[in-house]
Amino acid sequence: MDRPTANALLKLLEEPPPRALFLIVAHAPGRLLPTIRSRCRLLGFEPLTVDDVVAAGRTALERMDAPFDLSALERAASLAEGSVRRALTYVDPETLALVESVRARLDALPRIDLGAVLALAEDVAGKAGERDFAVMIETVQGWLSDHLHAHAAAQPARLAPLAEVWEKLERSAREVETYNLDRRPLVMSMFHDLSAAVSRSRAA
């Protein structure tokens, strides 16, 4: 929400209609105004397990009468971070190969396989790569989220580099889409920024 919207919601929370119950769903509660958070009771939800995602994805695909490979669905579910939507997107063989390739490059950081990163950059370039670019950005953000959550108890100095590169990536990806820029430079700079962030995080 932008600030005027948040302020309007805050006014409703402060002066609610009779017999009103507000359910506010937020994937990033920390971005809400502190005055809104202070008026809410936080109910956290754990992501679905891989088995749950496989079961839900299988049911959905069977109801759509869509052919699928169960082993591919299981691999997609393991990468979907509890999201059935992502698993159904990743179950496509080409998309699954892309996600696994991006994750392999990320897991190797801070080492960068320049040839593989160049190949990824070419894959998401041009009009044909628009969907793959979105999947790649989502995969990188998911990987960063995993690392930030896994080290949530660490010192801020260890988390800061990863949080900074997340914000820069989000801003850069939005600018690339808004101004229809070449995606290849972003992919290259993204992996260099990630490599530097991982190195700084480990050294902290």
Coordinates of N, CA, C and O in Angstrom, one line a residue, residues 34-179:
P34 N 3.9 1.1 11.4 CA 3.9 0.7 12.8 C 2.5 0.9 13.5 O 2.1 0.1 14.4
T35 N 1.9 2.0 13.2 CA 0.6 2.3 13.8 C -0.5 1.3 13.4 O -1.4 1.0 14.2
I36 N -0.3 0.7 12.2 CA -1.3 -0.3 11.8 C -0.9 -1.6 12.5 O -1.8 -2.3 13.0
R37 N 0.3 -2.0 12.5 CA 0.8 -3.2 13.1 C 0.4 -3.3 14.6 O 0.0 -4.3 15.1
S38 N 0.5 -2.1 15.3 CA 0.2 -2.1 16.7 C -1.3 -2.3 17.0 O -1.7 -2.6 18.2
R39 N -2.2 -2.2 16.0 CA -3.6 -2.4 16.2 C -4.1 -3.8 15.7 O -5.3 -4.0 15.6
C40 N -3.1 -4.6 15.4 CA -3.5 -5.9 14.8 C -2.9 -7.0 15.7 O -1.9 -6.9 16.4
R41 N -3.6 -8.2 15.7 CA -3.1 -9.4 16.3 C -2.5 -10.2 15.2 O -3.1 -10.5 14.2
L42 N -1.2 -10.5 15.3 CA -0.5 -11.2 14.2 C -0.7 -12.7 14.3 O -0.6 -13.4 15.3
L43 N -1.2 -13.3 13.2 CA -1.4 -14.7 13.0 C -0.4 -15.2 11.9 O -0.7 -14.9 10.7
G44 N 0.6 -15.9 12.3 CA 1.6 -16.3 11.3 C 1.2 -17.7 10.7 O 0.7 -18.6 11.4
F45 N 1.4 -17.9 9.4 CA 1.1 -19.1 8.7 C 2.3 -19.7 8.2 O 3.1 -19.1 7.5
E46 N 2.5 -21.0 8.4 CA 3.7 -21.7 7.9 C 3.4 -22.1 6.4 O 2.2 -22.4 6.1
P47 N 4.4 -22.1 5.6 CA 4.1 -22.6 4.2 C 3.8 -24.1 4.2 O 4.1 -24.8 5.1
L48 N 3.1 -24.5 3.1 CA 2.7 -25.9 2.9 C 4.0 -26.7 2.8 O 5.0 -26.2 2.3
T49 N 3.9 -28.0 3.3 CA 5.0 -28.9 3.1 C 5.1 -29.3 1.6 O 4.1 -29.1 0.8
V50 N 6.2 -29.9 1.2 CA 6.4 -30.3 -0.1 C 5.3 -31.4 -0.5 O 4.7 -31.4 -1.6
D51 N 5.1 -32.3 0.5 CA 4.0 -33.3 0.2 C 2.7 -32.7 0.0 O 1.9 -33.2 -0.8
D52 N 2.4 -31.7 0.8 CA 1.1 -31.0 0.6 C 1.0 -30.3 -0.8 O -0.1 -30.3 -1.4
V53 N 2.1 -29.7 -1.2 CA 2.1 -29.0 -2.5 C 1.9 -30.0 -3.6 O 1.2 -29.8 -4.6
V54 N 2.6 -31.2 -3.5 CA 2.5 -32.3 -4.5 C 1.0 -32.7 -4.5 O 0.5 -32.9 -5.6
A55 N 0.4 -33.0 -3.4 CA -0.9 -33.5 -3.4 C -1.9 -32.5 -4.0 O -2.8 -32.8 -4.8
A56 N -1.8 -31.2 -3.6 CA -2.7 -30.2 -4.2 C -2.4 -30.0 -5.7 O -3.4 -29.8 -6.5
G57 N -1.1 -30.0 -6.1 CA -0.8 -29.8 -7.5 C -1.3 -31.0 -8.3 O -1.9 -30.8 -9.4
R58 N -1.2 -32.2 -7.8 CA -1.7 -33.4 -8.5 C -3.2 -33.3 -8.7 O -3.7 -33.6 -9.8
T59 N -3.9 -32.9 -7.6 CA -5.4 -32.8 -7.7 C -5.8 -31.8 -8.8 O -6.7 -32.0 -9.6
A60 N -5.1 -30.7 -8.8 CA -5.4 -29.6 -9.7 C -5.2 -30.1 -11.1 O -6.0 -29.8 -12.0
L61 N -4.0 -30.7 -11.4 CA -3.7 -31.2 -12.7 C -4.6 -32.3 -13.2 O -5.0 -32.3 -14.4
E62 N -5.0 -33.1 -12.3 CA -6.0 -34.2 -12.7 C -7.3 -33.6 -13.0 O -8.0 -34.1 -13.9
R63 N -7.8 -32.6 -12.2 CA -9.1 -32.0 -12.5 C -9.1 -31.3 -13.8 O -10.1 -31.1 -14.5
M64 N -7.9 -30.7 -14.2 CA -7.8 -30.0 -15.5 C -7.5 -31.0 -16.6 O -7.5 -30.6 -17.8
D65 N -7.4 -32.3 -16.3 CA -7.1 -33.4 -17.2 C -5.9 -33.0 -18.0 O -5.8 -33.2 -19.2
A66 N -4.9 -32.5 -17.3 CA -3.6 -32.1 -17.9 C -2.6 -33.2 -17.7 O -2.4 -33.6 -16.6
P67 N -1.8 -33.6 -18.7 CA -0.8 -34.6 -18.5 C 0.3 -34.0 -17.7 O 0.7 -32.9 -17.9
F68 N 0.9 -34.8 -16.9 CA 2.1 -34.4 -16.1 C 2.9 -35.6 -15.6 O 2.4 -36.7 -15.6
D69 N 4.2 -35.3 -15.3 CA 5.1 -36.3 -14.8 C 5.2 -36.1 -13.3 O 5.6 -35.0 -12.8
L70 N 4.9 -37.1 -12.6 CA 4.9 -37.0 -11.1 C 6.2 -36.7 -10.5 O 6.3 -35.8 -9.6
S71 N 7.3 -37.2 -11.1 CA 8.6 -36.9 -10.6 C 9.0 -35.4 -10.8 O 9.6 -34.7 -10.0
A72 N 8.5 -34.9 -12.0 CA 8.7 -33.4 -12.3 C 7.9 -32.6 -11.3 O 8.3 -31.5 -10.8
L73 N 6.7 -33.0 -11.0 CA 5.8 -32.3 -10.0 C 6.5 -32.3 -8.7 O 6.5 -31.2 -8.0
E74 N 7.1 -33.4 -8.3 CA 7.8 -33.5 -7.0 C 9.0 -32.5 -6.9 O 9.3 -31.8 -5.9
R75 N 9.7 -32.5 -8.0 CA 10.9 -31.6 -8.1 C 10.4 -30.1 -8.1 O 11.0 -29.3 -7.4
A76 N 9.3 -29.8 -8.8 CA 8.8 -28.5 -8.8 C 8.3 -28.1 -7.5 O 8.5 -26.9 -7.0
A77 N 7.6 -29.0 -6.7 CA 7.1 -28.7 -5.4 C 8.3 -28.4 -4.4 O 8.1 -27.5 -3.6
S78 N 9.4 -29.1 -4.6 CA 10.5 -28.8 -3.7 C 11.1 -27.5 -3.9 O 11.8 -26.9 -3.0
L79 N 10.9 -26.8 -5.1 CA 11.4 -25.5 -5.4 C 10.4 -24.4 -5.2 O 10.7 -23.2 -5.3
A80 N 9.1 -24.8 -4.9 CA 8.0 -23.8 -4.9 C 7.8 -23.1 -3.6 O 6.9 -22.2 -3.6
E81 N 8.6 -23.3 -2.6 CA 8.4 -22.6 -1.3 C 7.0 -22.6 -0.7 O 6.5 -21.6 -0.2
G82 N 6.4 -23.8 -0.9 CA 5.0 -23.9 -0.3 C 3.9 -23.4 -1.2 O 2.8 -23.4 -0.8
S83 N 4.2 -22.9 -2.4 CA 3.2 -22.3 -3.2 C 2.8 -23.3 -4.3 O 3.6 -23.7 -5.1
V84 N 1.5 -23.6 -4.3 CA 0.9 -24.5 -5.3 C 1.0 -23.9 -6.7 O 1.3 -24.5 -7.7
R85 N 0.7 -22.6 -6.7 CA 0.8 -21.8 -8.0 C 2.2 -22.0 -8.6 O 2.3 -22.2 -9.8
R86 N 3.2 -21.8 -7.8 CA 4.6 -21.9 -8.4 C 4.8 -23.3 -8.8 O 5.4 -23.5 -9.9
A87 N 4.4 -24.3 -8.1 CA 4.6 -25.7 -8.5 C 4.0 -26.0 -9.8 O 4.6 -26.6 -10.7
L88 N 2.8 -25.5 -10.0 CA 2.1 -25.7 -11.3 C 2.8 -25.0 -12.4 O 2.7 -25.4 -13.6
T89 N 3.4 -23.9 -12.1 CA 4.2 -23.1 -13.1 C 5.5 -23.9 -13.5 O 5.8 -24.0 -14.6
Y90 N 6.1 -24.4 -12.4 CA 7.4 -25.0 -12.6 C 7.3 -26.4 -13.2 O 8.4 -26.9 -13.6
V91 N 6.2 -27.0 -13.1 CA 6.1 -28.4 -13.6 C 6.3 -28.5 -15.1 O 6.6 -29.6 -15.6
D92 N 6.2 -27.4 -15.8 CA 6.5 -27.3 -17.2 C 8.0 -27.7 -17.4 O 8.8 -27.1 -16.7
P93 N 8.4 -28.6 -18.2 CA 9.8 -29.1 -18.3 C 10.8 -28.0 -18.5 O 11.9 -27.9 -17.9
E94 N 10.5 -27.0 -19.4 CA 11.4 -25.9 -19.7 C 11.6 -25.0 -18.6 O 12.7 -24.5 -18.2
T95 N 10.4 -24.7 -17.9 CA 10.5 -23.8 -16.7 C 11.2 -24.5 -15.6 O 12.0 -23.8 -14.9
L96 N 11.0 -25.7 -15.4 CA 11.6 -26.5 -14.3 C 13.2 -26.5 -14.5 O 13.9 -26.3 -13.6
A97 N 13.6 -26.7 -15.8 CA 15.0 -26.7 -16.1 C 15.6 -25.3 -15.8 O 16.7 -25.2 -15.3
L98 N 14.8 -24.2 -16.1 CA 15.3 -22.9 -15.9 C 15.5 -22.6 -14.4 O 16.5 -22.1 -13.9
V99 N 14.5 -23.0 -13.6 CA 14.5 -22.8 -12.2 C 15.7 -23.5 -11.5 O 16.4 -23.0 -10.7
E100 N 15.9 -24.8 -12.0 CA 17.0 -25.6 -11.4 C 18.3 -25.1 -11.8 O 19.3 -25.1 -11.0
S101 N 18.4 -24.5 -13.0 CA 19.7 -23.9 -13.5 C 20.0 -22.7 -12.7 O 21.1 -22.5 -12.2
V102 N 19.0 -21.8 -12.4 CA 19.2 -20.6 -11.6 C 19.6 -21.0 -10.2 O 20.5 -20.4 -9.7
R103 N 18.9 -21.9 -9.6 CA 19.2 -22.3 -8.3 C 20.6 -22.9 -8.2 O 21.3 -22.6 -7.2
A104 N 21.0 -23.6 -9.2 CA 22.4 -24.2 -9.2 C 23.4 -23.1 -9.2 O 24.5 -23.1 -8.5
R105 N 23.2 -22.0 -10.0 CA 24.1 -20.9 -10.0 C 24.1 -20.1 -8.7 O 25.2 -19.7 -8.2
L106 N 22.9 -20.0 -8.1 CA 22.8 -19.3 -6.8 C 23.5 -20.1 -5.7 O 24.2 -19.5 -4.8
D107 N 23.3 -21.4 -5.7 CA 23.9 -22.3 -4.6 C 25.5 -22.3 -4.7 O 26.1 -22.6 -3.7
A108 N 26.0 -22.0 -5.9 CA 27.5 -22.0 -6.1 C 28.1 -20.7 -5.6 O 29.3 -20.6 -5.6
L109 N 27.3 -19.6 -5.4 CA 27.9 -18.3 -4.9 C 28.7 -18.5 -3.7 O 28.4 -19.3 -2.8
P110 N 29.8 -17.7 -3.5 CA 30.1 -16.5 -4.3 C 30.8 -16.8 -5.6 O 31.2 -15.9 -6.4
R111 N 31.1 -18.1 -5.9 CA 31.7 -18.4 -7.2 C 30.7 -18.2 -8.3 O 29.5 -18.6 -8.2
I112 N 31.1 -17.6 -9.4 CA 30.3 -17.4 -10.6 C 30.8 -18.1 -11.8 O 31.9 -18.0 -12.2
D113 N 29.9 -18.9 -12.4 CA 30.2 -19.6 -13.6 C 29.8 -18.6 -14.7 O 28.6 -18.6 -15.1
L114 N 30.7 -17.9 -15.2 CA 30.4 -16.8 -16.2 C 29.7 -17.3 -17.4 O 28.7 -16.7 -17.9
G115 N 30.1 -18.4 -17.9 CA 29.5 -19.0 -19.1 C 28.0 -19.3 -18.9 O 27.2 -19.0 -19.7
A116 N 27.7 -19.9 -17.7 CA 26.4 -20.3 -17.4 C 25.5 -19.1 -17.2 O 24.3 -19.0 -17.6
V117 N 26.1 -18.1 -16.6 CA 25.3 -16.8 -16.3 C 25.0 -16.1 -17.6 O 23.9 -15.6 -17.9
L118 N 26.0 -16.1 -18.5 CA 25.8 -15.5 -19.9 C 24.7 -16.2 -20.6 O 23.8 -15.6 -21.3
A119 N 24.7 -17.6 -20.5 CA 23.6 -18.4 -21.1 C 22.2 -18.0 -20.5 O 21.2 -17.9 -21.3
L120 N 22.2 -17.8 -19.2 CA 20.9 -17.4 -18.6 C 20.5 -16.1 -19.1 O 19.3 -15.9 -19.4
A121 N 21.4 -15.2 -19.2 CA 21.1 -13.8 -19.7 C 20.5 -13.9 -21.1 O 19.6 -13.1 -21.4
E122 N 21.1 -14.7 -21.9 CA 20.5 -14.8 -23.3 C 19.2 -15.5 -23.3 O 18.3 -15.1 -24.1
D123 N 18.9 -16.4 -22.4 CA 17.6 -17.1 -22.3 C 16.5 -16.2 -22.0 O 15.4 -16.4 -22.4
V124 N 16.8 -15.1 -21.2 CA 15.7 -14.3 -20.7 C 15.6 -13.0 -21.5 O 14.9 -12.1 -21.2
A125 N 16.5 -12.9 -22.6 CA 16.5 -11.6 -23.4 C 15.4 -11.6 -24.4 O 14.9 -12.7 -24.8
G126 N 15.0 -10.5 -24.8 CA 14.0 -10.3 -25.9 C 12.6 -10.6 -25.5 O 12.3 -11.0 -24.3
K127 N 11.7 -10.5 -26.4 CA 10.2 -10.7 -26.1 C 10.0 -12.1 -25.7 O 9.1 -12.3 -24.8
A128 N 10.6 -13.0 -26.3 CA 10.4 -14.4 -26.0 C 10.8 -14.8 -24.6 O 10.3 -15.8 -24.0
G129 N 11.7 -14.0 -24.0 CA 12.2 -14.4 -22.6 C 11.5 -13.6 -21.5 O 11.9 -13.8 -20.4
E130 N 10.4 -13.0 -21.8 CA 9.7 -12.2 -20.8 C 9.2 -13.0 -19.6 O 9.4 -12.7 -18.5
R131 N 8.6 -14.1 -19.9 CA 8.1 -15.0 -18.9 C 9.2 -15.7 -18.1 O 9.2 -15.7 -16.9
D132 N 10.3 -16.1 -18.8 CA 11.4 -16.7 -18.1 C 12.1 -15.7 -17.2 O 12.6 -16.1 -16.2
F133 N 12.1 -14.4 -17.6 CA 12.7 -13.4 -16.8 C 12.0 -13.3 -15.5 O 12.6 -13.2 -14.4
A134 N 10.7 -13.3 -15.5 CA 9.9 -13.2 -14.3 C 10.1 -14.4 -13.4 O 10.2 -14.3 -12.2
V135 N 10.2 -15.6 -14.0 CA 10.5 -16.8 -13.2 C 11.9 -16.7 -12.6 O 12.0 -17.1 -11.4
M136 N 12.8 -16.2 -13.3 CA 14.2 -16.1 -12.8 C 14.2 -15.2 -11.6 O 14.8 -15.5 -10.6
I137 N 13.6 -14.0 -11.7 CA 13.6 -13.0 -10.6 C 12.9 -13.6 -9.4 O 13.4 -13.5 -8.3
E138 N 11.8 -14.3 -9.6 CA 11.1 -14.9 -8.5 C 11.9 -16.0 -7.9 O 11.9 -16.1 -6.6
T139 N 12.7 -16.7 -8.7 CA 13.6 -17.7 -8.1 C 14.7 -17.1 -7.2 O 15.0 -17.6 -6.2
V140 N 15.3 -16.1 -7.7 CA 16.3 -15.4 -7.0 C 15.8 -14.8 -5.7 O 16.4 -14.9 -4.6
Q141 N 14.6 -14.2 -5.7 CA 14.0 -13.6 -4.5 C 13.7 -14.7 -3.5 O 13.8 -14.6 -2.3
G142 N 13.2 -15.9 -4.0 CA 12.9 -17.0 -3.2 C 14.2 -17.5 -2.5 O 14.2 -17.9 -1.3
W143 N 15.3 -17.6 -3.2 CA 16.5 -18.0 -2.7 C 17.0 -17.1 -1.6 O 17.5 -17.5 -0.5
L144 N 16.9 -15.8 -1.9 CA 17.3 -14.8 -0.9 C 16.4 -14.9 0.4 O 16.9 -14.8 1.5
S145 N 15.1 -15.1 0.2 CA 14.2 -15.2 1.3 C 14.6 -16.4 2.2 O 14.6 -16.3 3.4
D146 N 14.9 -17.5 1.5 CA 15.3 -18.7 2.3 C 16.6 -18.4 3.1 O 16.6 -18.8 4.3
H147 N 17.5 -17.7 2.6 CA 18.7 -17.4 3.3 C 18.5 -16.5 4.5 O 19.0 -16.6 5.6
L148 N 17.7 -15.5 4.2 CA 17.4 -14.5 5.3 C 16.6 -15.1 6.4 O 16.9 -14.9 7.6
H149 N 15.7 -16.0 6.1 CA 14.9 -16.7 7.2 C 15.8 -17.7 7.9 O 15.7 -17.9 9.1
A150 N 16.7 -18.4 7.2 CA 17.6 -19.4 7.8 C 18.5 -18.8 8.8 O 19.0 -19.4 9.7
H151 N 18.9 -17.5 8.5 CA 19.9 -16.8 9.4 C 19.2 -15.7 10.1 O 19.9 -14.7 10.5
A152 N 17.9 -15.8 10.4 CA 17.2 -14.7 11.0 C 17.8 -14.3 12.4 O 17.7 -13.1 12.8
A153 N 18.4 -15.2 13.1 CA 19.0 -15.0 14.4 C 20.4 -14.4 14.3 O 21.0 -14.1 15.4
A154 N 20.9 -14.3 13.1 CA 22.3 -13.8 13.0 C 22.4 -12.3 13.2 O 21.4 -11.6 13.3
Q155 N 23.6 -11.8 13.3 CA 23.9 -10.4 13.5 C 23.4 -9.6 12.3 O 23.5 -10.1 11.1
P156 N 22.8 -8.4 12.5 CA 22.4 -7.6 11.4 C 23.4 -7.4 10.3 O 23.1 -7.4 9.1
A157 N 24.7 -7.3 10.7 CA 25.8 -7.2 9.7 C 25.8 -8.3 8.7 O 26.3 -8.1 7.5
R158 N 25.4 -9.5 9.1 CA 25.4 -10.6 8.2 C 24.2 -10.6 7.3 O 24.3 -11.1 6.2
L159 N 23.1 -10.1 7.7 CA 21.9 -10.1 6.9 C 21.8 -8.9 6.0 O 21.2 -9.0 4.9
A160 N 22.4 -7.8 6.4 CA 22.3 -6.5 5.6 C 22.7 -6.7 4.2 O 22.0 -6.2 3.3
P161 N 23.8 -7.3 3.8 CA 24.2 -7.4 2.4 C 23.1 -8.1 1.5 O 22.9 -7.7 0.4
L162 N 22.5 -9.2 2.1 CA 21.5 -9.9 1.3 C 20.2 -9.0 1.2 O 19.6 -9.0 0.1
A163 N 19.9 -8.3 2.3 CA 18.7 -7.5 2.2 C 18.9 -6.3 1.2 O 18.0 -6.0 0.4
E164 N 20.1 -5.8 1.2 CA 20.4 -4.7 0.2 C 20.3 -5.2 -1.2 O 19.8 -4.4 -2.1
V165 N 20.9 -6.3 -1.5 CA 20.8 -6.8 -2.9 C 19.4 -7.2 -3.3 O 19.0 -7.0 -4.5
W166 N 18.6 -7.6 -2.3 CA 17.1 -7.9 -2.6 C 16.5 -6.6 -3.1 O 15.8 -6.5 -4.1
E167 N 16.7 -5.5 -2.3 CA 16.0 -4.2 -2.6 C 16.5 -3.7 -4.0 O 15.7 -3.2 -4.8
K168 N 17.8 -3.8 -4.2 CA 18.4 -3.3 -5.5 C 17.8 -4.2 -6.7 O 17.4 -3.6 -7.7
L169 N 17.7 -5.5 -6.5 CA 17.2 -6.3 -7.5 C 15.7 -6.0 -7.8 O 15.3 -5.9 -9.0
E170 N 14.9 -5.8 -6.8 CA 13.5 -5.5 -7.0 C 13.4 -4.2 -7.8 O 12.5 -4.1 -8.7
R171 N 14.2 -3.2 -7.4 CA 14.1 -1.9 -8.1 C 14.6 -2.0 -9.5 O 13.9 -1.5 -10.5
S172 N 15.7 -2.7 -9.8 CA 16.2 -2.8 -11.1 C 15.3 -3.6 -12.0 O 15.1 -3.2 -13.2
A173 N 14.7 -4.7 -11.5 CA 13.8 -5.5 -12.3 C 12.6 -4.7 -12.7 O 12.1 -4.8 -13.9
R174 N 12.1 -3.9 -11.8 CA 10.9 -3.0 -12.1 C 11.3 -2.0 -13.2 O 10.5 -1.7 -14.1
E175 N 12.5 -1.4 -13.1 CA 12.9 -0.4 -14.1 C 13.1 -1.1 -15.5 O 12.7 -0.5 -16.5
V176 N 13.6 -2.3 -15.5 CA 13.8 -3.0 -16.8 C 12.4 -3.2 -17.5 O 12.3 -3.0 -18.7
E177 N 11.4 -3.6 -16.7 CA 10.1 -3.9 -17.3 C 9.4 -2.6 -17.6 O 8.8 -2.5 -18.7
T178 N 9.5 -1.5 -16.8 CA 8.9 -0.3 -17.0 C 9.4 0.4 -18.3 O 8.6 0.9 -19.1
Y179 N 10.7 0.4 -18.4 CA 11.3 1.2 -19.6 C 11.8 0.2 -20.7 O 12.4 0.7 -21.6

